[in-house]
Coordinates of C-alpha atoms in Angstrom, one line a residue:
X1 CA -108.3 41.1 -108.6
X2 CA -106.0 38.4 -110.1
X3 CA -102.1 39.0 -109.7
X4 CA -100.5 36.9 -112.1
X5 CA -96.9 36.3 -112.0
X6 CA -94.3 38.6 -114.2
X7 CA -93.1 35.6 -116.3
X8 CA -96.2 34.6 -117.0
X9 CA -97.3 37.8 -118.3
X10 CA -95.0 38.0 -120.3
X11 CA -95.8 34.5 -121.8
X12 CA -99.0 35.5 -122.2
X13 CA -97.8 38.6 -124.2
X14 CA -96.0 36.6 -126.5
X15 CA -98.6 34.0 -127.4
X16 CA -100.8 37.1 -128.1
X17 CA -98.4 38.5 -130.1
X18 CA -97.7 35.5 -132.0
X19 CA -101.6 35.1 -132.1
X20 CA -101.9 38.5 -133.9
X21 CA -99.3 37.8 -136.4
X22 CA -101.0 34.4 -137.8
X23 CA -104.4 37.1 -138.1
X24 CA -105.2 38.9 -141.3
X25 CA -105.0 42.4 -140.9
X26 CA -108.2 44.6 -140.9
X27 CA -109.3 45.7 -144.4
X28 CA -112.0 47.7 -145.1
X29 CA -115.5 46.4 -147.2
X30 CA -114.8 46.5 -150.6
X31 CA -117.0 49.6 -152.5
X32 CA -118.1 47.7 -155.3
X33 CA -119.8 50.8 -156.9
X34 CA -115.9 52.4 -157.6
X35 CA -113.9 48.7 -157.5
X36 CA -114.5 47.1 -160.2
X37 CA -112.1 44.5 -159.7
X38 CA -110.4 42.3 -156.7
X39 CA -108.1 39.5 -155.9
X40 CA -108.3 36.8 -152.7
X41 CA -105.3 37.4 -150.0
X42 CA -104.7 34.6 -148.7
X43 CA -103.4 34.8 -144.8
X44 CA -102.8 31.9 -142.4
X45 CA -106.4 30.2 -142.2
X46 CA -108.6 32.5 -144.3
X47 CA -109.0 34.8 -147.4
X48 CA -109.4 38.5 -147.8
X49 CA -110.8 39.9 -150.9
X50 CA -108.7 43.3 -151.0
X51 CA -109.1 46.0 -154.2
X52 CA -106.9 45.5 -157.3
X53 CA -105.8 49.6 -157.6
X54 CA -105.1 49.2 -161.3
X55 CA -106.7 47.0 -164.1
X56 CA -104.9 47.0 -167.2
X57 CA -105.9 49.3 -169.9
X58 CA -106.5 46.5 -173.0
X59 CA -109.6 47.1 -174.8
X60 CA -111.5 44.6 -177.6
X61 CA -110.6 46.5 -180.3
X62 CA -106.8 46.3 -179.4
X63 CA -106.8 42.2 -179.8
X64 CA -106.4 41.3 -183.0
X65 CA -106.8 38.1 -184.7
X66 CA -109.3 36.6 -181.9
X67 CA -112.9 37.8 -183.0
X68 CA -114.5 34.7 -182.8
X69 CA -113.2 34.6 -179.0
X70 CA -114.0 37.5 -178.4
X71 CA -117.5 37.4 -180.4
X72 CA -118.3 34.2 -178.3
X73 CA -117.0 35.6 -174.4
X74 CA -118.6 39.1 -175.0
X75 CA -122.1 37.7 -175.9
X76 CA -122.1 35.3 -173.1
X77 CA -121.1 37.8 -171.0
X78 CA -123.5 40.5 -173.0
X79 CA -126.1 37.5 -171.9
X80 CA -125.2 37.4 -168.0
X81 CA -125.4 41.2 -167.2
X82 CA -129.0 41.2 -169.0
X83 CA -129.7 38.6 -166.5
X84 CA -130.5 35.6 -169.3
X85 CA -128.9 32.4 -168.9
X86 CA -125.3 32.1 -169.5
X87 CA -122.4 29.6 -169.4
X88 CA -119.2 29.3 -167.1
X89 CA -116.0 29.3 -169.9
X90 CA -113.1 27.4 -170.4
X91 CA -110.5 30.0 -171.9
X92 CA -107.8 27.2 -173.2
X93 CA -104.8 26.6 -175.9
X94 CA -101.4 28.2 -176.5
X95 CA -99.5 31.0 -174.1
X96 CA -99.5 34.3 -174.9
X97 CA -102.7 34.1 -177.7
X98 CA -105.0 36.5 -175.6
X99 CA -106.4 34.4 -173.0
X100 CA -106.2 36.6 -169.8
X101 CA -106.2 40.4 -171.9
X102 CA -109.7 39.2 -173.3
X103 CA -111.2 38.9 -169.7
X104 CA -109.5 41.9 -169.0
X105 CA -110.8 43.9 -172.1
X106 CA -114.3 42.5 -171.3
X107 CA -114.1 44.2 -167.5
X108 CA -112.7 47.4 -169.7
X109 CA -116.0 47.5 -172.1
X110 CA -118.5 46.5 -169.3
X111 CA -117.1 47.9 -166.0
X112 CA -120.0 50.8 -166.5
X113 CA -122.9 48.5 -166.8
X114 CA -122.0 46.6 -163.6
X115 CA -119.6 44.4 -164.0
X116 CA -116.8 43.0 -161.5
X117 CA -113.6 40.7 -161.7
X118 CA -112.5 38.4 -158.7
X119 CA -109.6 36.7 -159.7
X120 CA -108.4 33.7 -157.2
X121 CA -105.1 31.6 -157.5
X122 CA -106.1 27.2 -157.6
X123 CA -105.0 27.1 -154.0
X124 CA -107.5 29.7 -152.5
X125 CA -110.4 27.8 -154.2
X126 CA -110.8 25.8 -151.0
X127 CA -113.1 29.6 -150.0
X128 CA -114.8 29.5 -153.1
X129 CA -118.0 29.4 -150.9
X130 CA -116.9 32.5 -149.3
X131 CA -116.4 34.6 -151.5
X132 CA -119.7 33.4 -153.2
X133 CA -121.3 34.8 -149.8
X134 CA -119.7 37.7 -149.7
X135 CA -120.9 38.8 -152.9
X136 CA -124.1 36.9 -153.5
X137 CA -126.3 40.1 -152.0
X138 CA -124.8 42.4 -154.1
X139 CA -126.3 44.2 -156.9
X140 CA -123.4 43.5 -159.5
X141 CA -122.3 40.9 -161.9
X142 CA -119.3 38.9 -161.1
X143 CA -116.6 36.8 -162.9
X144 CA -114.8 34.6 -161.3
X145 CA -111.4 34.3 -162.6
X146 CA -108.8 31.9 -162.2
X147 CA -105.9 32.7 -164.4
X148 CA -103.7 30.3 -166.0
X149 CA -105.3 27.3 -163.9
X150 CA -104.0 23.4 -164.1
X151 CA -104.2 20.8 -161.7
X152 CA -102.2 17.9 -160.4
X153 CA -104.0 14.8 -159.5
X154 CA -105.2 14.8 -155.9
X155 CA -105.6 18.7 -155.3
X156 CA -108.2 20.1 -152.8
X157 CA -109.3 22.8 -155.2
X158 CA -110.3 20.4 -158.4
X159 CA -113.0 18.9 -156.2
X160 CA -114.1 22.3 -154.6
X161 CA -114.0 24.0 -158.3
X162 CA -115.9 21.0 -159.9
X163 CA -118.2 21.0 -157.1
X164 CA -119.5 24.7 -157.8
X165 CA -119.6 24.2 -161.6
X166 CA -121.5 21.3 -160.8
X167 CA -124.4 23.4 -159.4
X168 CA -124.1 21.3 -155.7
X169 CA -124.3 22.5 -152.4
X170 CA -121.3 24.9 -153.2
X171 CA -122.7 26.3 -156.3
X172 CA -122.4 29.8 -157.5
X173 CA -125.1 32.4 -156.9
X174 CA -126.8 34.0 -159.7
X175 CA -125.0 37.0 -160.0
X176 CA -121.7 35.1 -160.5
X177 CA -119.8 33.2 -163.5
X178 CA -116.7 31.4 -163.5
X179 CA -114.2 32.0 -165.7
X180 CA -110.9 30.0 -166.5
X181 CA -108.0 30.5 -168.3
X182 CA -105.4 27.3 -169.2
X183 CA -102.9 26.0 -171.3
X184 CA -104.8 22.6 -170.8
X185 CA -107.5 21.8 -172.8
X186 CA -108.7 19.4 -169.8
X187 CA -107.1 21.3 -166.9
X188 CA -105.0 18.2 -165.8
X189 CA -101.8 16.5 -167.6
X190 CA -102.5 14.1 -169.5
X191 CA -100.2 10.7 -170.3
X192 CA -100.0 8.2 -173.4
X193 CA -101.1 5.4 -170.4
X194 CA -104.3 7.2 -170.0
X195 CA -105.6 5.5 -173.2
X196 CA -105.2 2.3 -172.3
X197 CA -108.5 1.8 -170.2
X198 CA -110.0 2.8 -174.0
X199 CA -112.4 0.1 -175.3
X200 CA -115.0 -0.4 -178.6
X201 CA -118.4 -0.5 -177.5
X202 CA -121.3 -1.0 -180.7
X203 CA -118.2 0.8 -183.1
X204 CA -118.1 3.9 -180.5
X205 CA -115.0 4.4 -178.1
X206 CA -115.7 4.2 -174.9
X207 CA -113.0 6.5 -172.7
X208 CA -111.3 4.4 -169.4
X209 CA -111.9 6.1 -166.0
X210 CA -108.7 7.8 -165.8
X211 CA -109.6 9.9 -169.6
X212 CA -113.5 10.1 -168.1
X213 CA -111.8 11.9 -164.7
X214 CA -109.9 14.2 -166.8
X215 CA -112.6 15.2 -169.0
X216 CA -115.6 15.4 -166.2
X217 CA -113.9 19.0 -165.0
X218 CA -113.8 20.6 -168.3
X219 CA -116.9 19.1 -169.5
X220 CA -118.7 21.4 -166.8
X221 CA -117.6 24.5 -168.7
X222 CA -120.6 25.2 -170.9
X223 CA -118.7 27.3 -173.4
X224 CA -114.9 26.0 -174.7
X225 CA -112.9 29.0 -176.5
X226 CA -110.0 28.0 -177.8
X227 CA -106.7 29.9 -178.3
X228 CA -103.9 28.8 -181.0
X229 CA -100.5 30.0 -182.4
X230 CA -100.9 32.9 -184.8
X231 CA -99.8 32.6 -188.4
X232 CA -96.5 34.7 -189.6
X233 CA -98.7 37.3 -191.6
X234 CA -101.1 37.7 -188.3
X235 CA -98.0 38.0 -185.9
X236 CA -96.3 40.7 -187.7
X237 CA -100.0 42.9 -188.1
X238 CA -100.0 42.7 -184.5
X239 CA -96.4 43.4 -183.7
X240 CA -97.4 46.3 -186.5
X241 CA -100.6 47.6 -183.8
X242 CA -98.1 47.0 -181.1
X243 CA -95.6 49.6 -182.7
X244 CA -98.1 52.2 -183.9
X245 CA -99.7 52.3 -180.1
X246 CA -96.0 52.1 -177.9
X247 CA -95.5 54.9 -180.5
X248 CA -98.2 56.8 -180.0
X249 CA -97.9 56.7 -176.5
X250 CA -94.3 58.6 -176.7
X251 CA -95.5 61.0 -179.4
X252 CA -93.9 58.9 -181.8
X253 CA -94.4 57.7 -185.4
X254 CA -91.8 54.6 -185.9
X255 CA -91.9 53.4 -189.6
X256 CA -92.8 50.3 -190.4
X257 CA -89.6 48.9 -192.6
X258 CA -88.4 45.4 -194.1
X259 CA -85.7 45.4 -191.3
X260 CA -88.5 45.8 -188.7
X261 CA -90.2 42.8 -190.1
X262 CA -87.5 40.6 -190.1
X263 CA -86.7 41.7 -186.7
X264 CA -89.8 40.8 -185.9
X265 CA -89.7 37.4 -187.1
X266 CA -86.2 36.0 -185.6
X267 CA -87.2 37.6 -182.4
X268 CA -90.4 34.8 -182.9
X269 CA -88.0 31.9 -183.9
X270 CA -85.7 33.0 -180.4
X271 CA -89.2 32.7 -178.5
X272 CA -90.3 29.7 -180.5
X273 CA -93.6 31.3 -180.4
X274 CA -95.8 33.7 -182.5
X275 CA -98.3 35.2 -180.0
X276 CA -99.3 38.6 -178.7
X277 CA -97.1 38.0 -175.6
X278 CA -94.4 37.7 -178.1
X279 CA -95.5 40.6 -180.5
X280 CA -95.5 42.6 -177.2
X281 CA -92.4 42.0 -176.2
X282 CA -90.6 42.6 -179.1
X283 CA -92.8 45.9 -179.7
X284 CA -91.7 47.3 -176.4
X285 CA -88.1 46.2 -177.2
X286 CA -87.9 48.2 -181.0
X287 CA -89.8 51.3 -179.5
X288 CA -87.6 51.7 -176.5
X289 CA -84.5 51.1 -178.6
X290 CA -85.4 53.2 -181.7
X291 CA -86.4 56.3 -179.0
X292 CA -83.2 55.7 -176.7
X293 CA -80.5 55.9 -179.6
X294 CA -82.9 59.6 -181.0

């Protein structure tokens, strides 16, 4: 038997310490059968996919003034659970226009018929192969989300992302889909320089390699859905819904009144943006007030 000095047991016992500190904790397999949704922990040198507890309660019918998005997302996704082919979507445009609550209403409707969520920040794409592993042999459907994505030139997970979209050695198995939400149409800024490469070839414009980088990611999306700012009459119908269901959920009727309208609208102009966010907000804001001063 080995007798090792006192200090350097002690050395030892901090290293091992310090050793089990940089380690992800243990965390049981994911039930898929009662999960329906999960997000990648990243800790020190790997990834984790750990149980969201609570998905958001936003159904289809709830979104208004997106049924063309949401006609085009549900029957691509309508297409993947059957098993038929189906694209990987770019969810793009304005803040606030319904983006994320879509994907989330989609889980909602088709939790029950087997599908799953994964969402992963840009910086944990670098495991995008292993989460694909870790769910390949399962008998579900996943999305892949990655919510409110953008790059900066240079960044490990644009190569990693376009690489799976791609269908290369890091493509995703069958059972999985990849869907992104962004504020960028092409997922990377884009500058007035970048034109400059441009050049007329046979009357047709011919793109520089900078514009032709920028467009190669998105361009791997099969299906584009765009998002924009709502008009004044659609903003107030859905600060309208927004009412009625805060409402409801206090066992309350709040009239709808001229004054509410045009509270409604100069809260808009102080967010320099009609959306759903914004309808939202201002919604929880009338209903809280109008119910504290009863």
């Amino acid at each position: 038997m080995v007798n090792l000095k006192p200090e350097l047991i002690g050395q030892m016992e901090r290293v091992l310490t310090s050793l089990e500190q940089l380690l992800p904790r243990p965390v049981p397999r994911i039930d898929w059968g009662t999960c329906y949704a999960a997000n990648l922990r990243r800790h020190s040198f790997t990834g984790t996919l750990e149980p969201i507890p609570a998905v958001s309660a936003t159904t289809l019918d709830e979104l208004l003034g997106i049924d063309e998005q949401k006609r085009l997302v549900e029957n691509n996704t309508r297409q993947f659970l059957a098993g038929l082919p189906a694209n990987n979507v770019l969810l793009w445009g304005t803040r606030g226009t319904g983006k994320s609550s879509l994907v989330r209403a989609i889980l909602n409707a088709y939790a029950a018929r087997g599908l799953r969520v994964i969402q992963v920040d840009k910086n944990d794409l670098v495991h995008l192969p292993d989460i694909f592993a870790a769910v390949a042999a399962q008998p579900y459907r996943f999305i892949l989300l990655c919510d409110d994505l953008s790059f900066e030139p240079g960044e490990l997970g644009y190569k990693m992302l376009k690489s799976a979209l791609d269908g290369s050695v890091y493509a995703a198995p069958d059972n999985v889909l990849i869907y992104v939400t962004s504020n960028r149409r092409h997922l990377l800024p884009e500058y007035p320089t970048d034109n400059l490469g441009a050049k007329m070839v046979n009357n047709e414009i011919h793109h520089g390699e900078g514009i032709e980088e920028k467009i190669s990611l998105s361009d791997r999306f099969g299906l584009w859905v765009p998002f924009h700012a709502f008009s004044q009459e659609h903003y107030l119908r859905v600060v309208r819904q927004c009412i009625e269901t805060l409402g409801r959920r206090q066992g309350a009727i709040i009239p709808w009144t001229e004054e509410l309208s045009l509270e409604a609208i100069a809260w808009s102009h102080d967010k320099s943006k009609r959306c759903g966010r914004t309808a939202l907000q201002f919604a929880s804001h009338w209903v809280g007030q109008t119910l504290l001063g009863d």
